Amino acid sequence: LEETLKKLKETQAQLIKSEKMVGLSQLVAGVAHEINNAISFIYGNIAPARNYAEDLLDLLNLYQQYYSDPVAEIRDSQSIIEVDFIREDFPILLNSMEEGARRIQEIVLSLRNFSRHDESKQKQVNIHEGIDSTLLILQHRLKPQLGYPEIKIIKEYSNLPLVECLASQINQVFMNILANGIDALEMSWEKLKSKFYSTKPLIKIKTEAINKNYISIHIIDNGLGIPAEIKKRIFDPFYTTKPVGKGTGLGLSLSYQIIVEKHGGNFYCNSVVGQGTEFVIELPVIYGYNP
């Protein structure tokens, strides 16, 4: 009875988290859609604004060329508003607005790719796009922070076939593993500070085709590693070594369920204390493939 109650509790927690994931996915997709609509107005009007500005500046040049001795009031106004500076800076300003709008569009696209709330059925996806979308969402945690150095990302992508899977769930696995890797590197830095980082903190992501039926994703960090007694429990529901409020202990157990039980793949961890940790995902190219 005790074992049954334990399993029921674990299943209930996983269902609750799954429902939260679905709800959050729908929320993210909706917000991304609204942001995309708003930023499209800005991005779409930058080119006309640039043309209008160029026309006005050309007209101003003509006035200065043919009316080189304006009245005192115009000379004073030119001096106050710094016409020469505006002529030089305005195109730069528009270019920076265009670049900012483009970056927002990239982030919105990543959010939409990550959530994929409308895809309840498996479909063929580009695994690298899912990883890149997840990295973009986590970009703020990779940059230097107060007390923490930058985390370098190394990508070693192979030529992979499209993989038939539940995209939003696979992206959630990437999020769980990468967020855990970032947490591990931050904890390593807290414990050993600069002594640990004679080399920079990094996460390496390597993909390869195992054979025509399977691909693998390796996510490796150079943190302090996981002791053996902890490593054997990391896929257990509710097991976490993080402080209260920092983790639920469900991320890796849910990831295991997604990869192994739902997709028929393999999910395991290699770790050496003092050297780092590697999570390996093996996915069938065809959903649920089981030879």
Tab-separated table of C-alpha atoms in Angstrom:
chain	number	residue	atom	x	y	z
A	1	LEU	CA	0.000	0.000	0.000
A	2	GLU	CA	2.839	2.371	0.871
A	3	GLU	CA	4.533	1.691	-2.471
A	4	THR	CA	1.244	2.227	-4.325
A	5	LEU	CA	0.659	5.536	-2.544
A	6	LYS	CA	4.204	6.621	-3.391
A	7	LYS	CA	3.705	5.838	-7.082
A	8	LEU	CA	0.329	7.596	-7.038
A	9	LYS	CA	1.931	10.679	-5.534
A	10	GLU	CA	4.691	10.641	-8.151
A	11	THR	CA	2.193	10.230	-10.984
A	12	GLN	CA	0.014	13.014	-9.615
A	13	ALA	CA	2.988	15.370	-9.371
A	14	GLN	CA	4.067	14.562	-12.926
A	15	LEU	CA	0.536	15.125	-14.209
A	16	ILE	CA	0.345	18.462	-12.405
A	17	LYS	CA	3.674	19.526	-13.878
A	18	SER	CA	2.594	18.325	-17.331
A	19	GLU	CA	-0.599	20.386	-17.067
A	20	LYS	CA	1.428	23.395	-15.960
A	21	MET	CA	3.732	22.883	-18.947
A	22	VAL	CA	0.756	22.819	-21.311
A	23	GLY	CA	-0.736	25.932	-19.723
A	24	LEU	CA	2.582	27.768	-19.771
A	25	SER	CA	3.171	26.686	-23.355
A	26	GLN	CA	-0.179	28.134	-24.411
A	27	LEU	CA	0.503	31.350	-22.492
A	28	VAL	CA	3.957	31.746	-24.044
A	29	ALA	CA	2.589	31.156	-27.544
A	30	GLY	CA	-0.174	33.721	-27.005
A	31	VAL	CA	2.173	36.373	-25.630
A	32	ALA	CA	4.678	35.697	-28.422
A	33	HIS	CA	1.910	36.198	-30.995
A	34	GLU	CA	0.921	39.571	-29.504
A	35	ILE	CA	4.535	40.754	-29.267
A	36	ASN	CA	5.137	39.686	-32.857
A	37	ASN	CA	2.134	41.701	-34.065
A	38	ALA	CA	3.323	44.813	-32.217
A	39	ILE	CA	6.949	44.560	-33.314
A	40	SER	CA	5.864	43.991	-36.920
A	41	PHE	CA	4.386	47.514	-36.946
A	42	ILE	CA	7.715	48.942	-35.809
A	43	TYR	CA	9.871	46.812	-38.096
A	44	GLY	CA	7.624	47.425	-41.087
A	45	ASN	CA	7.774	51.218	-40.670
A	46	ILE	CA	11.534	51.565	-40.296
A	47	ALA	CA	12.263	51.426	-44.042
A	48	PRO	CA	9.701	54.177	-44.893
A	49	ALA	CA	11.003	56.243	-41.951
A	50	ARG	CA	14.535	55.905	-43.316
A	51	ASN	CA	13.374	57.026	-46.782
A	52	TYR	CA	11.495	60.009	-45.339
A	53	ALA	CA	14.527	61.015	-43.276
A	54	GLU	CA	16.836	60.772	-46.286
A	55	ASP	CA	14.451	62.938	-48.343
A	56	LEU	CA	14.279	65.576	-45.606
A	57	LEU	CA	18.056	65.594	-45.172
A	58	ASP	CA	18.524	65.911	-48.947
A	59	LEU	CA	16.112	68.843	-48.936
A	60	LEU	CA	18.016	70.409	-46.043
A	61	ASN	CA	21.271	70.013	-47.980
A	62	LEU	CA	19.738	71.817	-50.956
A	63	TYR	CA	18.610	74.687	-48.746
A	64	GLN	CA	22.084	74.973	-47.243
A	65	GLN	CA	23.668	74.811	-50.700
A	66	TYR	CA	21.538	77.522	-52.323
A	67	TYR	CA	20.747	79.618	-49.252
A	68	SER	CA	24.105	79.584	-47.549
A	69	ASP	CA	23.463	82.832	-45.687
A	70	PRO	CA	20.169	82.335	-43.814
A	71	VAL	CA	18.641	84.870	-41.453
A	72	ALA	CA	19.842	85.013	-37.855
A	73	GLU	CA	16.825	83.086	-36.513
A	74	ILE	CA	17.595	80.086	-38.769
A	75	ARG	CA	21.293	80.195	-37.851
A	76	ASP	CA	20.412	80.177	-34.154
A	77	SER	CA	18.034	77.241	-34.639
A	78	GLN	CA	20.692	75.285	-36.559
A	79	SER	CA	23.125	75.827	-33.729
A	80	ILE	CA	20.642	74.774	-31.027
A	81	ILE	CA	19.457	71.551	-32.666
A	82	GLU	CA	22.948	70.625	-33.953
A	83	VAL	CA	21.963	69.865	-37.538
A	84	ASP	CA	25.304	68.289	-38.455
A	85	PHE	CA	25.035	65.850	-35.551
A	86	ILE	CA	21.438	64.933	-36.486
A	87	ARG	CA	22.484	64.350	-40.090
A	88	GLU	CA	25.186	61.932	-38.912
A	89	ASP	CA	23.345	60.253	-36.030
A	90	PHE	CA	19.819	59.796	-37.399
A	91	PRO	CA	20.693	56.937	-39.813
A	92	ILE	CA	22.604	55.221	-36.986
A	93	LEU	CA	19.565	55.595	-34.728
A	94	LEU	CA	17.283	53.999	-37.324
A	95	ASN	CA	19.749	51.155	-37.885
A	96	SER	CA	19.849	50.415	-34.149
A	97	MET	CA	16.032	50.419	-34.025
A	98	GLU	CA	15.953	47.984	-36.943
A	99	GLU	CA	18.512	45.710	-35.274
A	100	GLY	CA	16.577	45.794	-31.989
A	101	ALA	CA	13.318	44.926	-33.750
A	102	ARG	CA	15.049	42.091	-35.605
A	103	ARG	CA	16.381	40.659	-32.338
A	104	ILE	CA	12.920	40.794	-30.775
A	105	GLN	CA	11.523	38.935	-33.780
A	106	GLU	CA	14.212	36.251	-33.338
A	107	ILE	CA	13.334	35.869	-29.650
A	108	VAL	CA	9.615	35.678	-30.448
A	109	LEU	CA	10.298	33.024	-33.086
A	110	SER	CA	12.337	31.066	-30.542
A	111	LEU	CA	9.503	31.276	-28.011
A	112	ARG	CA	7.024	30.041	-30.606
A	113	ASN	CA	9.329	27.210	-31.667
A	114	PHE	CA	9.917	26.296	-28.040
A	115	SER	CA	6.263	26.224	-27.023
A	116	ARG	CA	4.697	24.642	-30.134
A	117	HIS	CA	1.463	24.466	-28.113
A	118	ASP	CA	-0.613	23.489	-31.121
A	119	GLU	CA	1.424	20.362	-31.860
A	120	SER	CA	-0.080	17.609	-29.726
A	121	LYS	CA	0.967	15.016	-32.319
A	122	GLN	CA	4.436	14.024	-33.352
A	123	LYS	CA	5.989	15.596	-36.431
A	124	GLN	CA	9.381	15.768	-38.089
A	125	VAL	CA	11.513	18.523	-36.587
A	126	ASN	CA	15.022	19.921	-36.811
A	127	ILE	CA	16.646	19.059	-33.472
A	128	HIS	CA	19.236	21.825	-33.815
A	129	GLU	CA	16.511	24.461	-34.147
A	130	GLY	CA	15.002	23.257	-30.878
A	131	ILE	CA	18.358	23.461	-29.092
A	132	ASP	CA	19.101	26.915	-30.524
A	133	SER	CA	15.656	28.214	-29.524
A	134	THR	CA	16.205	26.973	-25.978
A	135	LEU	CA	19.654	28.586	-25.811
A	136	LEU	CA	18.232	31.904	-26.968
A	137	ILE	CA	15.604	31.787	-24.224
A	138	LEU	CA	18.354	31.029	-21.666
A	139	GLN	CA	20.737	33.623	-23.110
A	140	HIS	CA	20.316	35.981	-20.137
A	141	ARG	CA	21.722	33.281	-17.841
A	142	LEU	CA	24.747	32.676	-20.071
A	143	LYS	CA	25.935	36.280	-19.996
A	144	PRO	CA	28.232	37.591	-17.225
A	145	GLN	CA	26.240	38.310	-14.067
A	146	LEU	CA	27.129	40.002	-10.820
A	147	GLY	CA	29.509	37.548	-9.197
A	148	TYR	CA	29.428	35.035	-12.084
A	149	PRO	CA	31.470	34.851	-15.301
A	150	GLU	CA	30.103	34.259	-18.785
A	151	ILE	CA	29.221	30.666	-19.652
A	152	LYS	CA	30.593	29.730	-23.057
A	153	ILE	CA	28.523	27.541	-25.379
A	154	ILE	CA	30.342	25.220	-27.788
A	155	LYS	CA	28.254	23.587	-30.512
A	156	GLU	CA	29.435	20.516	-32.368
A	157	TYR	CA	26.470	19.815	-34.608
A	158	SER	CA	26.537	16.916	-37.028
A	159	ASN	CA	24.350	16.516	-40.082
A	160	LEU	CA	21.181	15.043	-38.562
A	161	PRO	CA	18.015	13.820	-40.249
A	162	LEU	CA	14.682	15.304	-39.235
A	163	VAL	CA	13.425	13.540	-36.113
A	164	GLU	CA	9.796	12.562	-35.621
A	165	CYS	CA	8.887	13.614	-32.079
A	166	LEU	CA	6.692	15.713	-29.810
A	167	ALA	CA	8.626	18.936	-30.328
A	168	SER	CA	7.468	20.939	-27.302
A	169	GLN	CA	8.261	18.046	-24.968
A	170	ILE	CA	11.735	17.522	-26.438
A	171	ASN	CA	12.385	21.267	-26.124
A	172	GLN	CA	11.340	21.050	-22.478
A	173	VAL	CA	13.955	18.320	-21.969
A	174	PHE	CA	16.615	20.588	-23.503
A	175	MET	CA	15.481	23.374	-21.173
A	176	ASN	CA	15.684	21.137	-18.098
A	177	ILE	CA	19.170	19.823	-18.911
A	178	LEU	CA	20.652	23.175	-19.949
A	179	ALA	CA	19.170	24.974	-16.934
A	180	ASN	CA	20.612	22.240	-14.689
A	181	GLY	CA	23.993	22.682	-16.367
A	182	ILE	CA	23.920	26.427	-15.755
A	183	ASP	CA	22.925	25.832	-12.124
A	184	ALA	CA	25.806	23.362	-11.742
A	185	LEU	CA	28.335	25.841	-13.124
A	186	GLU	CA	27.045	28.600	-10.847
A	187	MET	CA	27.250	26.287	-7.823
A	188	SER	CA	30.789	25.301	-8.846
A	189	TRP	CA	31.763	28.948	-9.020
A	190	GLU	CA	30.225	29.614	-5.605
A	191	LYS	CA	32.219	26.787	-4.040
A	192	LEU	CA	35.625	27.340	-5.595
A	193	LYS	CA	35.474	30.816	-7.140
A	194	SER	CA	38.364	31.635	-9.478
A	195	LYS	CA	40.425	28.585	-8.398
A	196	PHE	CA	38.036	26.350	-10.288
A	197	TYR	CA	38.013	28.416	-13.439
A	198	SER	CA	41.545	28.281	-14.696
A	199	THR	CA	39.488	27.407	-17.771
A	200	LYS	CA	36.250	29.237	-18.496
A	201	PRO	CA	32.904	27.686	-17.534
A	202	LEU	CA	31.377	26.096	-20.593
A	203	ILE	CA	28.622	23.878	-21.883
A	204	LYS	CA	29.316	21.762	-24.951
A	205	ILE	CA	26.449	20.468	-27.082
A	206	LYS	CA	27.323	17.669	-29.465
A	207	THR	CA	24.966	15.872	-31.836
A	208	GLU	CA	25.540	12.854	-34.035
A	209	ALA	CA	23.717	10.208	-36.015
A	210	ILE	CA	24.320	6.869	-34.276
A	211	ASN	CA	22.913	4.950	-37.243
A	212	LYS	CA	20.034	5.356	-39.689
A	213	ASN	CA	17.496	4.826	-36.892
A	214	TYR	CA	18.904	6.802	-33.943
A	215	ILE	CA	20.494	10.161	-33.196
A	216	SER	CA	22.173	11.346	-30.008
A	217	ILE	CA	22.519	14.659	-28.199
A	218	HIS	CA	25.312	15.133	-25.660
A	219	ILE	CA	25.104	18.104	-23.277
A	220	ILE	CA	28.326	18.454	-21.280
A	221	ASP	CA	29.353	20.960	-18.607
A	222	ASN	CA	32.739	21.398	-16.945
A	223	GLY	CA	31.336	21.863	-13.444
A	224	LEU	CA	32.297	19.941	-10.329
A	225	GLY	CA	30.525	16.758	-11.361
A	226	ILE	CA	28.012	14.627	-9.462
A	227	PRO	CA	29.004	12.224	-6.657
A	228	ALA	CA	28.021	8.593	-7.263
A	229	GLU	CA	25.502	8.472	-4.405
A	230	ILE	CA	23.651	11.463	-5.860
A	231	LYS	CA	24.004	10.401	-9.489
A	232	LYS	CA	22.108	7.151	-8.934
A	233	ARG	CA	19.078	9.129	-7.722
A	234	ILE	CA	18.938	12.082	-10.115
A	235	PHE	CA	16.078	10.582	-12.158
A	236	ASP	CA	13.972	9.922	-9.041
A	237	PRO	CA	10.889	12.167	-8.717
A	238	PHE	CA	11.234	14.931	-6.087
A	239	TYR	CA	14.955	14.297	-5.603
A	240	THR	CA	16.951	17.525	-5.644
A	241	THR	CA	20.137	18.847	-4.072
A	242	LYS	CA	19.154	22.462	-4.739
A	243	PRO	CA	18.061	24.849	-1.964
A	244	VAL	CA	14.368	25.054	-1.062
A	245	GLY	CA	12.517	27.046	-3.707
A	246	LYS	CA	15.250	26.565	-6.306
A	247	GLY	CA	14.078	23.251	-7.764
A	248	THR	CA	11.160	20.830	-7.605
A	249	GLY	CA	13.092	17.625	-8.212
A	250	LEU	CA	10.827	16.801	-11.156
A	251	GLY	CA	12.795	18.207	-14.101
A	252	LEU	CA	15.043	15.231	-14.793
A	253	SER	CA	12.456	12.595	-13.856
A	254	LEU	CA	9.984	14.190	-16.261
A	255	SER	CA	12.719	14.402	-18.912
A	256	TYR	CA	13.400	10.690	-18.441
A	257	GLN	CA	9.713	9.949	-18.871
A	258	ILE	CA	9.547	12.029	-22.066
A	259	ILE	CA	12.649	10.489	-23.669
A	260	VAL	CA	12.378	6.865	-22.556
A	261	GLU	CA	8.686	6.177	-22.005
A	262	LYS	CA	7.080	8.484	-24.569
A	263	HIS	CA	9.680	8.431	-27.349
A	264	GLY	CA	11.303	5.016	-26.891
A	265	GLY	CA	14.745	6.550	-26.512
A	266	ASN	CA	17.536	6.409	-23.950
A	267	PHE	CA	18.534	9.004	-21.384
A	268	TYR	CA	21.516	8.657	-19.097
A	269	CYS	CA	24.129	10.604	-17.222
A	270	ASN	CA	27.927	10.307	-17.102
A	271	SER	CA	29.782	12.288	-14.470
A	272	VAL	CA	33.230	12.441	-12.904
A	273	VAL	CA	33.654	14.471	-9.727
A	274	GLY	CA	35.969	17.387	-10.414
A	275	GLN	CA	35.648	17.097	-14.196
A	276	GLY	CA	32.025	17.692	-15.141
A	277	THR	CA	28.786	16.053	-16.186
A	278	GLU	CA	27.404	14.741	-19.464
A	279	PHE	CA	23.749	14.055	-20.200
A	280	VAL	CA	23.136	11.845	-23.222
A	281	ILE	CA	19.842	11.688	-25.103
A	282	GLU	CA	19.319	9.003	-27.735
A	283	LEU	CA	16.214	9.422	-29.858
A	284	PRO	CA	14.747	7.240	-32.588
A	285	VAL	CA	14.383	9.048	-35.892
A	286	ILE	CA	10.872	7.584	-36.185
A	287	TYR	CA	8.607	8.245	-33.197
A	288	GLY	CA	8.294	5.233	-30.908
A	289	TYR	CA	10.658	3.104	-33.043
A	290	ASN	CA	11.468	-0.112	-31.175
A	291	PRO	CA	13.376	-2.765	-33.170
